[in-house]
PDB file of C-alpha atoms in Angstrom:
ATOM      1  CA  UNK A   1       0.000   0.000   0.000  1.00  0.00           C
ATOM      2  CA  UNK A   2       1.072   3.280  -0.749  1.00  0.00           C
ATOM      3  CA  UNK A   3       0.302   6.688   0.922  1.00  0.00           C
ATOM      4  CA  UNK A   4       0.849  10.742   0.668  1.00  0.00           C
ATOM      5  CA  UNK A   5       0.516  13.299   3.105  1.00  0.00           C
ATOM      6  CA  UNK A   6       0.575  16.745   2.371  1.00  0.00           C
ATOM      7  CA  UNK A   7       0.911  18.843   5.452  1.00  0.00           C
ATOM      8  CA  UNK A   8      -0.999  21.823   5.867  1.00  0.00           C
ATOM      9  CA  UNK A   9      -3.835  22.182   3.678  1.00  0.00           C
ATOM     10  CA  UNK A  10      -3.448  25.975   3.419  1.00  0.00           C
ATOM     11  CA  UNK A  11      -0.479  27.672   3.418  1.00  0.00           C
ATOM     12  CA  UNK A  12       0.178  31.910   2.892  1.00  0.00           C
ATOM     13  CA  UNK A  13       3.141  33.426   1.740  1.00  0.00           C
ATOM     14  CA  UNK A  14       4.724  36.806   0.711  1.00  0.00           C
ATOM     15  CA  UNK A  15       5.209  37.776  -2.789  1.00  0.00           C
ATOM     16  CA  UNK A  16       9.212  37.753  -2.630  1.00  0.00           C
ATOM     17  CA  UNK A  17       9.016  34.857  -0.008  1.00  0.00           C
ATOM     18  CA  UNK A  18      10.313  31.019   0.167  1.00  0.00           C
ATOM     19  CA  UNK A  19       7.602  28.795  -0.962  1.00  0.00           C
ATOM     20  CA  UNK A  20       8.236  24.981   0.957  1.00  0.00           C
ATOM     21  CA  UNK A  21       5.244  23.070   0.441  1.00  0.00           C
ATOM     22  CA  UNK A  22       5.512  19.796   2.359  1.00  0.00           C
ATOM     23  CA  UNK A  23       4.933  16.024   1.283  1.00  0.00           C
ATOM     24  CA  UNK A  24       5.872  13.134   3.187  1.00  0.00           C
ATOM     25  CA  UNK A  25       5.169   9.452   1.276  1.00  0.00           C
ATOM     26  CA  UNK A  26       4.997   6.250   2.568  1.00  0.00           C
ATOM     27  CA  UNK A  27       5.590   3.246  -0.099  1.00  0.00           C
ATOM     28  CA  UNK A  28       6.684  -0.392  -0.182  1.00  0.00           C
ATOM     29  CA  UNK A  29       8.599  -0.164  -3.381  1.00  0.00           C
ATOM     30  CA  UNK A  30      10.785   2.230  -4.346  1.00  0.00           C
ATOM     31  CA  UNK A  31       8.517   4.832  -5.801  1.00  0.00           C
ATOM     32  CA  UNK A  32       8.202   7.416  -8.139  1.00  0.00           C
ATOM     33  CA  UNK A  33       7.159  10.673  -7.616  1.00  0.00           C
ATOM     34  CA  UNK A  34       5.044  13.976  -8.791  1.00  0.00           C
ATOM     35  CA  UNK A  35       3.974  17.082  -8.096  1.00  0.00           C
ATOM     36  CA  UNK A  36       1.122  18.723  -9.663  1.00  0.00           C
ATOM     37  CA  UNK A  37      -0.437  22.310  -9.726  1.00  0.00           C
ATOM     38  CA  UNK A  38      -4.322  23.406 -10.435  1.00  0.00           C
ATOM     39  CA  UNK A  39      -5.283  26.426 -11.459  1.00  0.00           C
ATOM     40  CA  UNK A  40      -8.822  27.474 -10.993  1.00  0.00           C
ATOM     41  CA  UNK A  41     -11.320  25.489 -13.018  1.00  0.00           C
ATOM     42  CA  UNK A  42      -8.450  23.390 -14.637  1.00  0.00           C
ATOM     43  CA  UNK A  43      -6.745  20.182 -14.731  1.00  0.00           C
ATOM     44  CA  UNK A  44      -3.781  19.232 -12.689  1.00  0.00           C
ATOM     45  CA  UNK A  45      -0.388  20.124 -14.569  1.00  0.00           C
ATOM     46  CA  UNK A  46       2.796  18.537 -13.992  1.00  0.00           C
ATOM     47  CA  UNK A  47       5.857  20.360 -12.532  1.00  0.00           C
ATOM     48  CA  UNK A  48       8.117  18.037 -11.866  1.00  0.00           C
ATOM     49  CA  UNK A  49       8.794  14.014 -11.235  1.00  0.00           C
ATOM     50  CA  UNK A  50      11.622  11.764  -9.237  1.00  0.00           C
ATOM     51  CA  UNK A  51      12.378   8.515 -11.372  1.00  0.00           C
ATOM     52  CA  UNK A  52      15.166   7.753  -9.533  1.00  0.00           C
ATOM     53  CA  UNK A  53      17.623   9.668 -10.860  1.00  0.00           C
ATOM     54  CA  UNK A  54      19.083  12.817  -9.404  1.00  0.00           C
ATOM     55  CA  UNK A  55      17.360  13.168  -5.533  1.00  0.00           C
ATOM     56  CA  UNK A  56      17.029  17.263  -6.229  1.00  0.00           C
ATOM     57  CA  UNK A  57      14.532  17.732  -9.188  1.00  0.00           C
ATOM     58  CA  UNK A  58      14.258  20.944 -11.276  1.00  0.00           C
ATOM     59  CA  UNK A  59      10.827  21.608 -12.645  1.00  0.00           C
ATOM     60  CA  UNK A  60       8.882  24.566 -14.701  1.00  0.00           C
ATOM     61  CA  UNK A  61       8.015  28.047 -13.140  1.00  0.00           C
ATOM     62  CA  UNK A  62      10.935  27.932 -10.827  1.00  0.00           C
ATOM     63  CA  UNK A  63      10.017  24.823  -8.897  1.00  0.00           C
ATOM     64  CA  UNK A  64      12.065  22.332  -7.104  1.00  0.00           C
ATOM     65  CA  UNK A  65      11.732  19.285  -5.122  1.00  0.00           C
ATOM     66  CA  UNK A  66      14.256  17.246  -3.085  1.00  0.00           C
ATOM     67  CA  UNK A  67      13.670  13.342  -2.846  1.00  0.00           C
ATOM     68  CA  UNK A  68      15.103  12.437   0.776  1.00  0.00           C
ATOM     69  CA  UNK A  69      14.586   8.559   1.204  1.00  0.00           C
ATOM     70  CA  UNK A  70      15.775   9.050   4.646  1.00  0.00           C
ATOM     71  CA  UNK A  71      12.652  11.086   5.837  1.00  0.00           C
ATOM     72  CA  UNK A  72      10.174   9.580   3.311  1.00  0.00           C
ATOM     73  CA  UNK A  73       9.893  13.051   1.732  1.00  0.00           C
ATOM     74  CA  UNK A  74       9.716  15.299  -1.396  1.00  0.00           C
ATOM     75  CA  UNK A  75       9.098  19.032  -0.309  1.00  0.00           C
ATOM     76  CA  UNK A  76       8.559  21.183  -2.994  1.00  0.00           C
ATOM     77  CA  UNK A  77      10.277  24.679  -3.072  1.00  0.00           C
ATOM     78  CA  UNK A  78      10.298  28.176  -4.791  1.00  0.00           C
ATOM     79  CA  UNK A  79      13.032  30.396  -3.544  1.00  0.00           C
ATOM     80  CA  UNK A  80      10.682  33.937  -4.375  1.00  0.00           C
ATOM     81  CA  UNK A  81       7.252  33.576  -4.719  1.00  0.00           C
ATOM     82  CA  UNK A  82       4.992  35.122  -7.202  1.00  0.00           C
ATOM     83  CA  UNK A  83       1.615  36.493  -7.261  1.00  0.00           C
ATOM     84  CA  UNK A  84       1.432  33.537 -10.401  1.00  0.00           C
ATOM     85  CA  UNK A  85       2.096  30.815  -8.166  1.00  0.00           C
ATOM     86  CA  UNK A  86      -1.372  30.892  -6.174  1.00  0.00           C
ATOM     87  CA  UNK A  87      -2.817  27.683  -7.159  1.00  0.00           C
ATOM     88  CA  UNK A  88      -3.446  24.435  -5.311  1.00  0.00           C
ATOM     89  CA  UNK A  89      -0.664  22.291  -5.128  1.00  0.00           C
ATOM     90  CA  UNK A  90      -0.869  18.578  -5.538  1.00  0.00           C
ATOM     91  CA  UNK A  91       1.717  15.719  -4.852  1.00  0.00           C
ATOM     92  CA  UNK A  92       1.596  12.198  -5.715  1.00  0.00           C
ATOM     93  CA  UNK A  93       3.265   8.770  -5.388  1.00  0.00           C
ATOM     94  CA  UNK A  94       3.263   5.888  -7.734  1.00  0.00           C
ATOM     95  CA  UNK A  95       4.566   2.730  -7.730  1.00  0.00           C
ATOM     96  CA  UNK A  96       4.014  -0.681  -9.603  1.00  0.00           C
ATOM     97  CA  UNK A  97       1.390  -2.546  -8.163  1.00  0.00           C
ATOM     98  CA  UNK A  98       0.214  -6.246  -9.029  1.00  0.00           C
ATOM     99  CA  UNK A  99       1.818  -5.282 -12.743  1.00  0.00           C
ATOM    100  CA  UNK A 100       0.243  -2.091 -12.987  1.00  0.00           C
ATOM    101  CA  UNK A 101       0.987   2.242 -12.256  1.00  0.00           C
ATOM    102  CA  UNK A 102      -1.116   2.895  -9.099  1.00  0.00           C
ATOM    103  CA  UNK A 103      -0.928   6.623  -8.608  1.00  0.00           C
ATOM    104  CA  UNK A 104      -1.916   8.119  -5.065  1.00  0.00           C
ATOM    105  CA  UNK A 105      -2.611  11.839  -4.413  1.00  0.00           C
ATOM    106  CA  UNK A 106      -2.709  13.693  -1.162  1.00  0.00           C
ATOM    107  CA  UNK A 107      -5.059  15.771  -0.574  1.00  0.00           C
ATOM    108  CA  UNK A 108      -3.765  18.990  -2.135  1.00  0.00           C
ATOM    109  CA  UNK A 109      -2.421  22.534  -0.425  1.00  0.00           C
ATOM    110  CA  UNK A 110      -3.915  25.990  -1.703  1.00  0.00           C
ATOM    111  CA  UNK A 111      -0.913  28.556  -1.798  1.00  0.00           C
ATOM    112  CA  UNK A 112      -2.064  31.956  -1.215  1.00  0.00           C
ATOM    113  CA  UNK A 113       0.379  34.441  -2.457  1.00  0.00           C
ATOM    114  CA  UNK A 114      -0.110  38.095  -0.582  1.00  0.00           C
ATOM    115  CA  UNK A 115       1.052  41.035  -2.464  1.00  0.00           C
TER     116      UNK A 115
ATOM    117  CA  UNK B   1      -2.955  20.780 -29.557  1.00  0.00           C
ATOM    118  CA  UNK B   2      -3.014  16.860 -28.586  1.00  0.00           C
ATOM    119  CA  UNK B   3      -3.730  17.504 -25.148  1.00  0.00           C
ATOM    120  CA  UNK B   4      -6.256  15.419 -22.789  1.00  0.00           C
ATOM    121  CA  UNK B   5      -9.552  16.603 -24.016  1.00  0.00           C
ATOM    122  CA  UNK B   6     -12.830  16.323 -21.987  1.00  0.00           C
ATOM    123  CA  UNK B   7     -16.103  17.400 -22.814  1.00  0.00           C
ATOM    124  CA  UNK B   8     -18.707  18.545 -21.976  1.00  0.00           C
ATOM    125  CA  UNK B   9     -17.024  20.981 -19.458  1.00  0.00           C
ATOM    126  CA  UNK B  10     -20.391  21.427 -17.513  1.00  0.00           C
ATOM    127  CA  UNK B  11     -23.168  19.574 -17.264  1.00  0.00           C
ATOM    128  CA  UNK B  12     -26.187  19.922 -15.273  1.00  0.00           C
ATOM    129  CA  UNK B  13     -29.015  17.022 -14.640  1.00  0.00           C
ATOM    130  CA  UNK B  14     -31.510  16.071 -12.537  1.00  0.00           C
ATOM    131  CA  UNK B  15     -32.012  13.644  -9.986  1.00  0.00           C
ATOM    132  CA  UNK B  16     -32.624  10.192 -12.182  1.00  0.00           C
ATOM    133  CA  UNK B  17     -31.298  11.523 -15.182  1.00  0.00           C
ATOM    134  CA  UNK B  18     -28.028   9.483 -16.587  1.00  0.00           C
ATOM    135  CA  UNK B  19     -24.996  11.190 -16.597  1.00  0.00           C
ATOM    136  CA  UNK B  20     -22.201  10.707 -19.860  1.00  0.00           C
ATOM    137  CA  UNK B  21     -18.435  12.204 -19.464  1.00  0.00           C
ATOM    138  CA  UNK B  22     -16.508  11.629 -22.467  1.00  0.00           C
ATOM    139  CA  UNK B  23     -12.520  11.861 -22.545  1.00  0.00           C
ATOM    140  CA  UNK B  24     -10.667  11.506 -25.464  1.00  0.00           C
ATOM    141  CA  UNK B  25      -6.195  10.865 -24.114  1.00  0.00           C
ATOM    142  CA  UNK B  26      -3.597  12.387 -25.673  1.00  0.00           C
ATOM    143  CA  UNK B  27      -2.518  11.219 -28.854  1.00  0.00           C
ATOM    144  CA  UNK B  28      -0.540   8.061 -28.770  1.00  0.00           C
ATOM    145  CA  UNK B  29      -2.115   7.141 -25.356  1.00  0.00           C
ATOM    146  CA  UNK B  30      -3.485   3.816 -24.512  1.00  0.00           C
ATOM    147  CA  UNK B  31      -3.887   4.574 -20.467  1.00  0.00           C
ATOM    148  CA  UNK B  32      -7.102   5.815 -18.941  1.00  0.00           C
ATOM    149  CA  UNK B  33      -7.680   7.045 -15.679  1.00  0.00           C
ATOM    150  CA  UNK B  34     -10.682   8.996 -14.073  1.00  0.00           C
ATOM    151  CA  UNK B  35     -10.339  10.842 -10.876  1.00  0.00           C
ATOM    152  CA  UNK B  36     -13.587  12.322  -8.765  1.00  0.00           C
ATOM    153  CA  UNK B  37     -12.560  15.668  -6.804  1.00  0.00           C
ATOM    154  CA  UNK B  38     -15.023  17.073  -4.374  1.00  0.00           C
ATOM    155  CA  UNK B  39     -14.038  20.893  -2.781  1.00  0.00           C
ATOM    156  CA  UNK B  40     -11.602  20.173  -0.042  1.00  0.00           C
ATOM    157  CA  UNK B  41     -11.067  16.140  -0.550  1.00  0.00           C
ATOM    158  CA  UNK B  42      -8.522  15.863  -3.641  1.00  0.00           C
ATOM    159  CA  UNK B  43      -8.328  13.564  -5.899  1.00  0.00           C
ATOM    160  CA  UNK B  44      -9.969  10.229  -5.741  1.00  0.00           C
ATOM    161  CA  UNK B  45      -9.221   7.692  -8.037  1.00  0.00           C
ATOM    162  CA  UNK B  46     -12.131   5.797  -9.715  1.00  0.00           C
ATOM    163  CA  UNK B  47     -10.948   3.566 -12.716  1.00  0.00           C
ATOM    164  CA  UNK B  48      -8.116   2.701 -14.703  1.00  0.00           C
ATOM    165  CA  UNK B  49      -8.878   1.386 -18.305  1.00  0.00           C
ATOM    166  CA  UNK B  50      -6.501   0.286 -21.627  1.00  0.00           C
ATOM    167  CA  UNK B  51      -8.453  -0.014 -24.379  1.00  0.00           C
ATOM    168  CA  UNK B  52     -10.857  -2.409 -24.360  1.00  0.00           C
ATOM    169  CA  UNK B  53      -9.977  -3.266 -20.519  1.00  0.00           C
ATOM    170  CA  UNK B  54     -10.593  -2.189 -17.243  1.00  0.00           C
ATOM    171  CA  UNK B  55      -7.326  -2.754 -15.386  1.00  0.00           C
ATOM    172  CA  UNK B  56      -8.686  -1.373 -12.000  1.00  0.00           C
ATOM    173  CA  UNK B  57     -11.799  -0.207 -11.093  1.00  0.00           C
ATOM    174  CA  UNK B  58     -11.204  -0.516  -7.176  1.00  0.00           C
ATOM    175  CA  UNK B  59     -11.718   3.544  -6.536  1.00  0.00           C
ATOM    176  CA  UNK B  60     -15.885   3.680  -8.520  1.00  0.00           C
ATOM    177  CA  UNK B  61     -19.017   2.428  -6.663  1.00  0.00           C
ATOM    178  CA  UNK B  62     -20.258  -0.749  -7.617  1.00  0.00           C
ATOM    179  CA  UNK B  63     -23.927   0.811  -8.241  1.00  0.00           C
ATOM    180  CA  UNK B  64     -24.364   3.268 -10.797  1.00  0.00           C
ATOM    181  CA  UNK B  65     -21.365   3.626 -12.017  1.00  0.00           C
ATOM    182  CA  UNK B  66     -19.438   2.361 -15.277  1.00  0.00           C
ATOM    183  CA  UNK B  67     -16.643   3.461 -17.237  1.00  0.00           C
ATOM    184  CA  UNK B  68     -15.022   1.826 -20.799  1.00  0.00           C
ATOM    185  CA  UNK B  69     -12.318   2.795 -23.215  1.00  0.00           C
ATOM    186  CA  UNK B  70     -13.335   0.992 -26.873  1.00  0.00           C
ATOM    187  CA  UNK B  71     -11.121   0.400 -29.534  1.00  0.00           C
ATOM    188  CA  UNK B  72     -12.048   3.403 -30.972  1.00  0.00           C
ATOM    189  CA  UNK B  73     -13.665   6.864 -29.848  1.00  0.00           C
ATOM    190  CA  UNK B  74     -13.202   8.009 -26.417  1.00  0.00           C
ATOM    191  CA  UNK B  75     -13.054   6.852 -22.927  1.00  0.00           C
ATOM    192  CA  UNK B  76     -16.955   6.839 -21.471  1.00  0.00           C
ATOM    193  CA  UNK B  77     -17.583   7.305 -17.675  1.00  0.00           C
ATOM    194  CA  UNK B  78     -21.138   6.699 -17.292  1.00  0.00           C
ATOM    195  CA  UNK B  79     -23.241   7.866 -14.078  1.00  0.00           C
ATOM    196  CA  UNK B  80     -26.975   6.379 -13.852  1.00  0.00           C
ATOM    197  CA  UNK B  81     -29.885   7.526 -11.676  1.00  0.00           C
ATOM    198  CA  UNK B  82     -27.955  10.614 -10.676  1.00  0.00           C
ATOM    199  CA  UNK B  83     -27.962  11.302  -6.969  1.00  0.00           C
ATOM    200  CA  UNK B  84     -27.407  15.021  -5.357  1.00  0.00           C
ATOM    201  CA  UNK B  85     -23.795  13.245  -3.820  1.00  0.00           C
ATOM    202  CA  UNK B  86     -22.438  12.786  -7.398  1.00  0.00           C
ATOM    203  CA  UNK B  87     -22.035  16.471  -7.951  1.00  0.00           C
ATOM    204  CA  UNK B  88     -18.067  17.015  -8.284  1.00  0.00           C
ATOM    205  CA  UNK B  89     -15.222  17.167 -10.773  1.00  0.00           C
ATOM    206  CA  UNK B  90     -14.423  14.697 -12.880  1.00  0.00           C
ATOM    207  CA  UNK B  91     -11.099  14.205 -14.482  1.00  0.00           C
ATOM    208  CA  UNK B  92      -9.425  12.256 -16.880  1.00  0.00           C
ATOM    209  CA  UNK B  93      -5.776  11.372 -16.849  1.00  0.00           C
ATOM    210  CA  UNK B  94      -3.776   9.578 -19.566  1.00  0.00           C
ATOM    211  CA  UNK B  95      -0.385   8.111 -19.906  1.00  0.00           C
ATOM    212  CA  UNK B  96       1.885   6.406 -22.385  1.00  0.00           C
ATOM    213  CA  UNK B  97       2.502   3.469 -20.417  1.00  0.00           C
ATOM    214  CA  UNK B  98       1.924   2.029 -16.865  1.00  0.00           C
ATOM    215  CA  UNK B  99       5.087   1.233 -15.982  1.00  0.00           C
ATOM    216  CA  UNK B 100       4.900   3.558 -12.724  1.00  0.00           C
ATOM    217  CA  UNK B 101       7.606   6.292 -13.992  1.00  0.00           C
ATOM    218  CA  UNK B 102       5.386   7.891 -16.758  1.00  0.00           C
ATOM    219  CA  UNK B 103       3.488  11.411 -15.488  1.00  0.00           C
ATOM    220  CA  UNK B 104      -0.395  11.356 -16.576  1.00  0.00           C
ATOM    221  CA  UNK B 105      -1.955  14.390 -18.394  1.00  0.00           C
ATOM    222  CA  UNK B 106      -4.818  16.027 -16.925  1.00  0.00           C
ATOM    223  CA  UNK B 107      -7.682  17.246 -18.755  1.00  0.00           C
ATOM    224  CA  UNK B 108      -9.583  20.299 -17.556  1.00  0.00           C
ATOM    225  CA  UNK B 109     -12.678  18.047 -15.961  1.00  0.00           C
ATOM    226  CA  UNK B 110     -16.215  18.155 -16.221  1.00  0.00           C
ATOM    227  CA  UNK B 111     -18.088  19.800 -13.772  1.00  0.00           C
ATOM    228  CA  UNK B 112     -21.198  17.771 -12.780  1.00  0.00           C
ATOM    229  CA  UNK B 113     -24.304  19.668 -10.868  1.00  0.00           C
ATOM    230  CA  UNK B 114     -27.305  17.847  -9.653  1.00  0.00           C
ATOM    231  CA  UNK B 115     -30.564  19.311  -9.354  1.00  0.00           C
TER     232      UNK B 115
END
């Protein structure tokens, strides 16, 4: 079985601020993992994945993410926020499972960004 | 643009009525997934279908609920007797492959409201 857990469901920044969104997984298999972003009244888009390659993971709009096996974690970060990045942030795990991708979400943290 | 494409974006019935969500993958495609989101919950997965086979459909009520992916023409999620509880946001998700390390592609959702 295979789990996510996003802490903090809402979290408020300054425009100009560090954005750390936290995710914490929990997986029997080495697994492979995603974060997403939703804009109002759209799908989820990807910004960046761990395959198991490098453990610090660039993505699009300035995003980054650090795979730490030791703390069963992949925080997502954004050295200077922007008033762009207010969305609802999503990460998930997947993992093979009986022959098959089974993808797990958590359940999601809204970033407000305050001018 | 090949992107996941779900229609209609809205749709609005009655208590009763039968519900049809269409989702046509990205091109080249052959993994299906649909997701329910309710406000504050995330993403729940229902189903995952290849064409012409439901792979897991652990995640979508027994009742009332069906979903396919036929050799040709899109993926089908199909609600019957529509109850007030099924209002949400459906999404569809495709992938290349299912090996675990492949992202899936979000459509923008339809947006079911029962009267």
């Amino acid at each position: 079985a295979q789990s996510v857990t996003q802490l903090g469901s809402h979290v408020s920044v300054s425009e100009g601020a560090l954005v750390l969104l936290r995710c914490n997984y929990s997986s029997s298999v080495p697994p492979y993992l995603f974060w997403y972003v939703q804009y109002p009244n759209q799908g989820l888009q990807l910004l960046l994945k761990y395959t198991s390659a490098a453990t610090l993971v660039k993505g699009i709009n300035g995003f980054e993410a650090e795979f730490k096996k030791s703390e069963t974690s992949f925080h997502l970060t954004k050295p200077s926020a922007h008033m762009s990045d207010a969305a609802e942030y999503f990460c998930a795990v997947s993992s093979l499972s009986g022959g098959y991708q089974k993808v797990t979400f958590g359940t999601g943290t809204k970033l407000q960004v305050i001018p | 643009n090949a992107g996941v494409m779900q229609n209609p974006r809205h749709l609005v019935r009655r208590r009763g009525q039968e519900a049809r969500l269409r989702c046509s993958p990205m091109k080249g495609h052959s993994h299906v997934y649909w997701y329910r989101q309710l406000p504050e919950e995330g993403l729940k997965f229902m189903v995952y279908l290849q064409k012409e086979n439901i792979i897991d459909e652990s995640g979508m009520p027994k009742e009332r609920f069906s979903a396919e992916f036929p050799k040709e023409g899109p993926s089908i999620l199909r609600i019957q007797q529509v109850v007030r509880g099924d209002s949400a946001a459906y999404f569809c998700a495709s992938s290349t492959e299912g090996r675990g390390n492949q992202p899936q592609h979000f459509g923008d959702g339809t947006r079911l409201s029962i009267l």
